[in-house]
Amino acid sequence: MPEQPIVDGAPVPSKSELKKRAKALEKEKKAAEKAAKQQEQAMAQAAADVDFAKECYGPLPLNQSQSRPRRPRVNISSLPSRDGDVVLLRARVQTSRAQGNKMVFLNLRQRTDTVQALLVVTPEKISKQMVKWAGGLADESVVLVEGIVRKAPEPIKSASVSDVELHISQLHLISGIDGRLPFSVEDASRPDIDDDQLESTDTQFKRVLLKTRLDHRIIDLRTQANQAIFKLQGAIGDLFRQYLGANGFTEIHSPKLQGAATESGASVFKVSYFKGNAYLAQSPQLAKQMAIAADFERVYEIGPVFRAEDSNTHRHLTEFIGLDLEMTIEEHYHEVMELLDGLFLSIFRGLRESYKNEIDLVGRQFPADEFKWREGSEGTLKLTFKDAIDMLVEDGVPREELDDINTENEKRLGRLVKAKYDTDYFIIDKFPMALRPFYTMPDPEDPTLSNSYDFFMRGEEILSGAQRIHDPNLLADKMRSKGVDPESMQPYLDAFRMGCVPHGGGGIGLERVLMLFLKLNNIRRASLFPRDPKRLEP
Amino acid sequence: MPEQPIVDGAPVPSKSELKKRAKALEKEKKAAEKAAKQQEQAMAQAAADVDFAKECYGPLPLNQSQSRPRRPRVNISSLPSRDGDVVLLRARVQTSRAQGNKMVFLNLRQRTDTVQALLVVTPEKISKQMVKWAGGLADESVVLVEGIVRKAPEPIKSASVSDVELHISQLHLISGIDGRLPFSVEDASRPDIDDDQLESTDTQFKRVLLKTRLDHRIIDLRTQANQAIFKLQGAIGDLFRQYLGANGFTEIHSPKLQGAATESGASVFKVSYFKGNAYLAQSPQLAKQMAIAADFERVYEIGPVFRAEDSNTHRHLTEFIGLDLEMTIEEHYHEVMELLDGLFLSIFRGLRESYKNEIDLVGRQFPADEFKWREGSEGTLKLTFKDAIDMLVEDGVPREELDDINTENEKRLGRLVKAKYDTDYFIIDKFPMALRPFYTMPDPEDPTLSNSYDFFMRGEEILSGAQRIHDPNLLADKMRSKGVDPESMQPYLDAFRMGCVPHGGGGIGLERVLMLFLKLNNIRRASLFPRDPKRLEP
């Protein structure tokens, strides 16, 4: 028998068998290598999925003032001067727009300022997860952004800051959106123009109706136009106070709760007052006259005025802000009329000089001819009521329709005046006594006329004023002749029995001035949260 | 027949007859002389009775703006610089006092300024009739006076302008008094001190009760103290606006008519609103927070606030002026608290620096310790609610009575703070959540505490404020836990669903600040025409 080498007691394999085994081993080795490679890949994948940027984004816990690191934050408007700086800012996400899965553009907004920000996947800095999260941010979210300011490669037309952009390094959510926005701020910001003026490209966009805007006023107010409108509203108040402060006026605050329904035929709101009733003041008229009787000499008041009139027009509110003033007269009521004229000119000039940017912003949404007034030696146009009637008659309005000037004829007169005198602002003096309240001083020569005036902007009345009757007996007579019982206004009448200086004044509707200066066409646009017979919310 | 010379056919008289006749003639002559003398005297008398001054005095016709001579008129305060000038001015007759029938002293008043004027019978210039008429002028008449300014022979203590007096040449009545004054402005101006502090010489004067003053507020307001109080009221508003304007705030006007009775348990006034009801806003709280949700960033409002609480105390009104503000928070609510502190310091400094004269005038009628606050690096005292409780406990108040600090303990705390820290102004921070309204942000660590503060002046609360909850879900939870139905405040809640920046603010009572700065002891004195549960007039 031939001797066979014994390996582990197993018979020595044949050559062919060896070949087979070598093949199998090779296969195993390859499989193992593949598995190792796969595992390596899996591990590499796993390593990639660990988000190295997770501290750099995401929602912040609810701010309950947990800490105060005192890290300075900047305004978007300051970014052009910060090229190259790392900045921190809080803003709203107006829009977010992903480009592929590596880049997101955010349009960030602070009031009337916007800037483009971008977030790009960057090794060890900006992860894919971060970019994805940013791309999913709801419009109108409030975020805290850290980034570096960089010159924009080309002007960014979609942002108010067009020459720089913000390269985001950190992005956190301060406050998100709960639910769906009723409309987007972008849609709410489109120019308010008539349908026939719409260009075909505009028609793709939703138009947001005024009612919808007012129902969701919080969103509507975020438009650049609205931010500007209410800066301008504040500016009118400031300019009013500045002018009057410089002219010796004292600010007063008179009560809106009155013991009696008084002053004029206009309806008043009744209030349940403990076991009785009170009434909301239709104006500070009585109080400011009483302040004159109390020797305050020159007073003004800025405050709400309430009118229970069921007027559903573009220019009536049930609650609006009255800019009221009253002053003593030395010789003639034109002293008051001239001061009021000086006041308006000061407001117009102040707006034009210091708020050009805001006026332009409003104009983009509400296109308007620039408001015009006469300056210099020419001065403000002053017509008498008779002059005004004559102009309307000459234009074809039958004289018998012109006992009063109704809204339509007011506008017509505005157009006639604009055509003839090139001004949107003028005064009508010497109204018929029959058209004015009982406290109006009659003309000294023609008792059918009165020492009273209205001021107009773009053909709409924005101020009504007059010399007042300071003699208690004449006042009581006039009350009776207008159907007002003097007994019902005893405290007011008594003020004049204790001696009162001749005086006059006027009341201005803040929202009307704002609406007409900017040509907003509806007074609700000039009121933060407007009130009309059908609206008490928000 | 002897020829007798014939005189006119009459017989020649005898010698005795001639004597008789001569006597008679003499008598006649004397009589004639006497008559002539009498006539002369009568004529002289008549000449004297023709009032050569009648153009120089008397009532003017009712001013209906008959003419406009444009004659400059001056202020009493300018008289010291006009020695020797002939001036024209309008003023009230505070008092008139005749000396014999040849001289009258008038105390003339314009707001807080008074001057002594005198009228002396002067041949061809000032007639007796004129002096008599002037002596009969009722107190509080309004007159137009022409006169020459002369150095006073000695300082006139009874007038604010003490170094000159006015020698009257013309005196006309612009407006007289119809009836009797309820009290004199002089009586109304006497120092308001406790009976036991009255000196015996004071007791001869009438003291005018607060109720009487308020019933006849027009007269009461004419006192120098009241003229100054309301200049200071206006000044607080100005200083408030100046500080906030410089710190980026926008003024807003929010509606006082609300669709629902909201905000807190405090009672609201109900208004008949066309066919439904409305409610008067208890504060602009909701509106100003909604303005923040609308991205206004920093807002303030000055306007009436209505509280239907039947509180008849020295410090409650049913209508008062709220100075409200709201602002975004970047990191911590102390940003707001510190801004409010800066605001108060700016108001205090502004009053002290620019209104010293007014503060002094008020102090003469309402004596007060000067208002004290801490300046410089020391800064305003800030206590936590817990610190304040500990101070009261240490002073002997049982801790179990101190879940809240009532009015009495507030005042006690004010005294303790004054004694220990020498300040009338301080802040208490971190009130228990249970004491604050639902919209207050809880402390991040201790949910029984809140991020809220009150400010105090002379131991009375004048501002309440806090960080607000800007998360709609937490807000709804807190509403429910305080018994408010979130559905009833839908528009307010919705504002936060649309994303809202962390924010906080505060509300200041204007009248309280004025009352406490000046120590007027009753808030009605700081309100032009105060309203409380029992008063709706004048």
CSV table of N, CA and C in Angstrom, one decimal, chain A residues 178-273:
chain,number,residue,atom,x,y,z
A,178,ASP,N,-48.5,78.9,14.1
A,178,ASP,CA,-49.3,77.9,14.5
A,178,ASP,C,-50.6,77.9,13.7
A,179,GLY,N,-50.6,77.1,12.6
A,179,GLY,CA,-51.7,77.1,11.7
A,179,GLY,C,-51.3,77.7,10.4
A,180,ARG,N,-52.2,78.2,9.6
A,180,ARG,CA,-51.9,78.7,8.3
A,180,ARG,C,-52.1,80.2,8.2
A,181,LEU,N,-51.3,80.9,7.5
A,181,LEU,CA,-51.5,82.3,7.4
A,181,LEU,C,-52.7,82.6,6.5
A,182,PRO,N,-53.6,83.5,6.8
A,182,PRO,CA,-54.7,83.8,6.0
A,182,PRO,C,-54.3,84.3,4.6
A,183,PHE,N,-53.2,85.0,4.6
A,183,PHE,CA,-52.7,85.5,3.3
A,183,PHE,C,-51.2,85.8,3.5
A,184,SER,N,-50.4,85.9,2.5
A,184,SER,CA,-49.0,86.2,2.7
A,184,SER,C,-48.8,87.7,2.8
A,185,VAL,N,-47.8,88.1,3.5
A,185,VAL,CA,-47.4,89.5,3.5
A,185,VAL,C,-47.0,90.0,2.1
A,186,GLU,N,-46.4,89.1,1.3
A,186,GLU,CA,-46.1,89.5,0.0
A,186,GLU,C,-47.4,89.8,-0.8
A,187,ASP,N,-48.4,89.0,-0.7
A,187,ASP,CA,-49.6,89.2,-1.5
A,187,ASP,C,-50.3,90.5,-0.9
A,188,ALA,N,-50.2,90.7,0.4
A,188,ALA,CA,-50.8,91.9,1.0
A,188,ALA,C,-50.1,93.2,0.6
A,189,SER,N,-48.9,93.0,0.1
A,189,SER,CA,-48.0,94.2,-0.2
A,189,SER,C,-48.1,94.7,-1.7
A,190,ARG,N,-48.9,93.9,-2.5
A,190,ARG,CA,-48.9,94.3,-3.9
A,190,ARG,C,-49.6,95.6,-4.2
A,191,PRO,N,-49.3,96.3,-5.2
A,191,PRO,CA,-49.9,97.6,-5.5
A,191,PRO,C,-51.4,97.5,-5.5
A,192,ASP,N,-52.0,98.5,-4.9
A,192,ASP,CA,-53.5,98.6,-4.9
A,192,ASP,C,-53.9,99.4,-6.1
A,193,ILE,N,-54.2,98.7,-7.2
A,193,ILE,CA,-54.6,99.5,-8.4
A,193,ILE,C,-55.8,98.9,-9.0
A,194,ASP,N,-56.5,99.7,-9.8
A,194,ASP,CA,-57.8,99.2,-10.3
A,194,ASP,C,-57.5,98.0,-11.3
A,195,ASP,N,-58.5,97.1,-11.5
A,195,ASP,CA,-58.3,96.0,-12.3
A,195,ASP,C,-57.8,96.3,-13.7
A,196,ASP,N,-58.4,97.4,-14.3
A,196,ASP,CA,-58.0,97.7,-15.7
A,196,ASP,C,-56.6,98.3,-15.8
A,197,GLN,N,-56.0,98.6,-14.7
A,197,GLN,CA,-54.6,99.0,-14.7
A,197,GLN,C,-53.6,97.8,-14.5
A,198,LEU,N,-54.2,96.7,-14.1
A,198,LEU,CA,-53.3,95.6,-13.8
A,198,LEU,C,-52.6,95.1,-15.1
A,199,GLU,N,-51.4,94.9,-15.0
A,199,GLU,CA,-50.7,94.3,-16.1
A,199,GLU,C,-50.9,92.8,-16.1
A,200,SER,N,-50.8,92.2,-17.2
A,200,SER,CA,-51.2,90.7,-17.3
A,200,SER,C,-50.3,89.9,-16.3
A,201,THR,N,-49.1,90.4,-16.1
A,201,THR,CA,-48.3,89.6,-15.2
A,201,THR,C,-48.7,89.7,-13.7
A,202,ASP,N,-49.5,90.7,-13.4
A,202,ASP,CA,-50.0,90.9,-12.1
A,202,ASP,C,-51.1,90.0,-11.7
A,203,THR,N,-51.9,89.6,-12.7
A,203,THR,CA,-53.1,88.8,-12.5
A,203,THR,C,-52.9,87.5,-11.9
A,204,GLN,N,-51.6,87.0,-12.0
A,204,GLN,CA,-51.4,85.7,-11.3
A,204,GLN,C,-51.4,85.7,-9.8
A,205,PHE,N,-51.3,87.0,-9.3
A,205,PHE,CA,-51.2,87.1,-7.8
A,205,PHE,C,-52.6,87.3,-7.2
A,206,LYS,N,-52.7,86.7,-6.1
A,206,LYS,CA,-54.0,86.9,-5.3
A,206,LYS,C,-54.0,88.4,-4.9
A,207,ARG,N,-55.2,88.9,-4.9
A,207,ARG,CA,-55.4,90.2,-4.4
A,207,ARG,C,-56.2,90.1,-3.1
A,208,VAL,N,-55.7,90.8,-2.1
A,208,VAL,CA,-56.3,90.6,-0.7
A,208,VAL,C,-57.3,91.7,-0.5
A,209,LEU,N,-58.6,91.3,-0.3
A,209,LEU,CA,-59.6,92.3,-0.1
A,209,LEU,C,-59.4,93.0,1.3
A,210,LEU,N,-60.0,94.3,1.3
A,210,LEU,CA,-59.8,95.1,2.5
A,210,LEU,C,-60.4,94.4,3.7
A,211,LYS,N,-61.6,93.8,3.5
A,211,LYS,CA,-62.3,93.1,4.6
A,211,LYS,C,-61.4,92.0,5.2
A,212,THR,N,-60.8,91.2,4.3
A,212,THR,CA,-59.9,90.1,4.7
A,212,THR,C,-58.7,90.7,5.5
A,213,ARG,N,-58.2,91.7,4.9
A,213,ARG,CA,-57.0,92.4,5.6
A,213,ARG,C,-57.4,92.8,7.0
A,214,LEU,N,-58.6,93.4,7.1
A,214,LEU,CA,-59.0,94.0,8.5
A,214,LEU,C,-59.3,92.8,9.4
A,215,ASP,N,-59.9,91.7,8.9
A,215,ASP,CA,-60.2,90.6,9.7
A,215,ASP,C,-58.9,90.0,10.3
A,216,HIS,N,-57.8,90.1,9.5
A,216,HIS,CA,-56.5,89.5,9.9
A,216,HIS,C,-55.5,90.7,10.0
A,217,ARG,N,-55.9,91.7,10.7
A,217,ARG,CA,-55.1,93.0,10.6
A,217,ARG,C,-53.7,92.8,11.1
A,218,ILE,N,-53.4,91.8,12.0
A,218,ILE,CA,-52.0,91.6,12.5
A,218,ILE,C,-51.1,91.3,11.3
A,219,ILE,N,-51.5,90.5,10.4
A,219,ILE,CA,-50.7,90.2,9.2
A,219,ILE,C,-50.6,91.3,8.3
A,220,ASP,N,-51.8,91.9,8.0
A,220,ASP,CA,-51.8,93.1,7.1
A,220,ASP,C,-50.9,94.2,7.5
A,221,LEU,N,-50.9,94.4,8.8
A,221,LEU,CA,-50.1,95.6,9.4
A,221,LEU,C,-48.6,95.3,9.2
A,222,ARG,N,-48.2,94.1,8.8
A,222,ARG,CA,-46.8,93.8,8.7
A,222,ARG,C,-46.2,94.3,7.3
A,223,THR,N,-47.1,94.7,6.4
A,223,THR,CA,-46.6,95.1,5.1
A,223,THR,C,-45.8,96.4,5.3
A,224,GLN,N,-44.9,96.6,4.4
A,224,GLN,CA,-44.0,97.8,4.4
A,224,GLN,C,-44.9,99.1,4.4
A,225,ALA,N,-46.0,99.0,3.6
A,225,ALA,CA,-46.8,100.2,3.5
A,225,ALA,C,-47.5,100.5,4.8
A,226,ASN,N,-48.0,99.5,5.5
A,226,ASN,CA,-48.6,99.7,6.8
A,226,ASN,C,-47.6,100.1,7.8
A,227,GLN,N,-46.5,99.6,7.8
A,227,GLN,CA,-45.5,100.0,8.8
A,227,GLN,C,-45.2,101.5,8.6
A,228,ALA,N,-45.1,101.9,7.3
A,228,ALA,CA,-44.9,103.3,7.0
A,228,ALA,C,-46.1,104.2,7.3
A,229,ILE,N,-47.3,103.7,7.0
A,229,ILE,CA,-48.5,104.5,7.3
A,229,ILE,C,-48.6,104.8,8.8
A,230,PHE,N,-48.2,103.9,9.7
A,230,PHE,CA,-48.4,104.2,11.1
A,230,PHE,C,-47.2,104.9,11.7
A,231,LYS,N,-46.1,104.9,11.0
A,231,LYS,CA,-45.0,105.8,11.4
A,231,LYS,C,-45.5,107.2,11.0
A,232,LEU,N,-46.1,107.4,9.9
A,232,LEU,CA,-46.6,108.7,9.5
A,232,LEU,C,-47.7,109.2,10.4
A,233,GLN,N,-48.6,108.2,10.8
A,233,GLN,CA,-49.6,108.7,11.8
A,233,GLN,C,-49.0,109.2,13.0
A,234,GLY,N,-48.0,108.5,13.5
A,234,GLY,CA,-47.3,109.0,14.7
A,234,GLY,C,-46.6,110.4,14.4
A,235,ALA,N,-46.1,110.5,13.2
A,235,ALA,CA,-45.4,111.8,12.8
A,235,ALA,C,-46.4,112.9,12.8
A,236,ILE,N,-47.6,112.7,12.3
A,236,ILE,CA,-48.6,113.8,12.3
A,236,ILE,C,-48.8,114.3,13.7
A,237,GLY,N,-49.0,113.3,14.7
A,237,GLY,CA,-49.2,113.7,16.1
A,237,GLY,C,-48.0,114.5,16.6
A,238,ASP,N,-46.8,114.0,16.3
A,238,ASP,CA,-45.6,114.8,16.8
A,238,ASP,C,-45.6,116.2,16.2
A,239,LEU,N,-45.8,116.3,14.9
A,239,LEU,CA,-45.8,117.6,14.3
A,239,LEU,C,-46.8,118.6,14.8
A,240,PHE,N,-48.0,118.0,15.0
A,240,PHE,CA,-49.1,118.8,15.6
A,240,PHE,C,-48.7,119.3,17.0
A,241,ARG,N,-48.1,118.4,17.8
A,241,ARG,CA,-47.7,118.9,19.2
A,241,ARG,C,-46.6,119.8,19.1
A,242,GLN,N,-45.6,119.6,18.3
A,242,GLN,CA,-44.5,120.5,18.2
A,242,GLN,C,-44.9,121.9,17.8
A,243,TYR,N,-45.7,122.0,16.8
A,243,TYR,CA,-46.2,123.4,16.4
A,243,TYR,C,-46.9,124.1,17.5
A,244,LEU,N,-47.8,123.3,18.1
A,244,LEU,CA,-48.7,124.0,19.2
A,244,LEU,C,-47.9,124.2,20.4
A,245,GLY,N,-47.0,123.3,20.8
A,245,GLY,CA,-46.1,123.6,21.9
A,245,GLY,C,-45.3,124.8,21.7
A,246,ALA,N,-44.8,125.0,20.5
A,246,ALA,CA,-44.0,126.2,20.2
A,246,ALA,C,-44.8,127.5,20.2
A,247,ASN,N,-46.2,127.3,20.1
A,247,ASN,CA,-47.1,128.4,20.1
A,247,ASN,C,-47.9,128.6,21.4
A,248,GLY,N,-47.3,128.1,22.5
A,248,GLY,CA,-47.9,128.4,23.8
A,248,GLY,C,-49.1,127.6,24.2
A,249,PHE,N,-49.3,126.4,23.5
A,249,PHE,CA,-50.5,125.6,23.9
A,249,PHE,C,-50.1,124.6,25.0
A,250,THR,N,-51.1,124.3,25.8
A,250,THR,CA,-51.0,123.2,26.8
A,250,THR,C,-51.8,122.0,26.4
A,251,GLU,N,-51.3,120.8,26.6
A,251,GLU,CA,-52.0,119.6,26.3
A,251,GLU,C,-53.0,119.4,27.4
A,252,ILE,N,-54.2,119.1,27.1
A,252,ILE,CA,-55.2,118.7,28.1
A,252,ILE,C,-55.8,117.3,27.8
A,253,HIS,N,-56.4,116.7,28.8
A,253,HIS,CA,-57.1,115.4,28.7
A,253,HIS,C,-58.5,115.6,29.3
A,254,SER,N,-59.5,115.5,28.4
A,254,SER,CA,-60.8,115.7,28.9
A,254,SER,C,-61.6,114.4,29.0
A,255,PRO,N,-62.5,114.3,29.8
A,255,PRO,CA,-63.2,113.0,30.0
A,255,PRO,C,-64.1,112.6,28.8
A,256,LYS,N,-64.0,111.3,28.5
A,256,LYS,CA,-64.9,110.8,27.4
A,256,LYS,C,-66.2,110.4,27.9
A,257,LEU,N,-66.3,110.2,29.2
A,257,LEU,CA,-67.6,109.8,29.8
A,257,LEU,C,-68.3,111.1,30.3
A,258,GLN,N,-69.5,111.3,29.7
A,258,GLN,CA,-70.2,112.6,30.0
A,258,GLN,C,-71.5,112.3,30.7
A,259,GLY,N,-72.0,113.2,31.5
A,259,GLY,CA,-73.2,113.0,32.2
A,259,GLY,C,-74.5,113.1,31.3
A,260,ALA,N,-74.4,113.8,30.2
A,260,ALA,CA,-75.5,114.1,29.4
A,260,ALA,C,-75.2,113.9,27.9
A,261,ALA,N,-76.2,113.5,27.1
A,261,ALA,CA,-76.0,113.4,25.7
A,261,ALA,C,-76.1,114.8,25.1
A,262,THR,N,-75.0,115.4,24.7
A,262,THR,CA,-75.0,116.8,24.4
A,262,THR,C,-74.4,117.2,23.1
A,263,GLU,N,-74.2,118.5,22.9
A,263,GLU,CA,-73.4,119.1,21.8
A,263,GLU,C,-74.2,119.3,20.5
A,264,SER,N,-74.7,118.2,19.9
A,264,SER,CA,-75.3,118.4,18.6
A,264,SER,C,-76.3,117.3,18.4
A,265,GLY,N,-76.9,117.3,17.3
A,265,GLY,CA,-77.9,116.3,17.0
A,265,GLY,C,-77.3,114.9,16.7
A,266,ALA,N,-76.0,114.9,16.4
A,266,ALA,CA,-75.4,113.6,16.0
A,266,ALA,C,-75.5,112.6,17.2
A,267,SER,N,-75.7,111.4,16.8
A,267,SER,CA,-76.0,110.4,17.9
A,267,SER,C,-74.8,110.1,18.7
A,268,VAL,N,-75.1,109.8,20.0
A,268,VAL,CA,-74.1,109.5,20.9
A,268,VAL,C,-74.3,108.1,21.4
A,269,PHE,N,-73.2,107.4,21.9
A,269,PHE,CA,-73.2,106.1,22.4
A,269,PHE,C,-73.6,106.2,23.9
A,270,LYS,N,-74.5,105.4,24.3
A,270,LYS,CA,-74.9,105.3,25.7
A,270,LYS,C,-74.1,104.2,26.5
A,271,VAL,N,-73.7,104.6,27.7
A,271,VAL,CA,-72.9,103.7,28.5
A,271,VAL,C,-73.6,103.4,29.8
A,272,SER,N,-73.7,102.1,30.2
A,272,SER,CA,-74.2,101.8,31.6
A,272,SER,C,-73.2,102.3,32.6
A,273,TYR,N,-73.6,103.2,33.5
A,273,TYR,CA,-72.6,103.7,34.4
A,273,TYR,C,-73.1,103.5,35.8
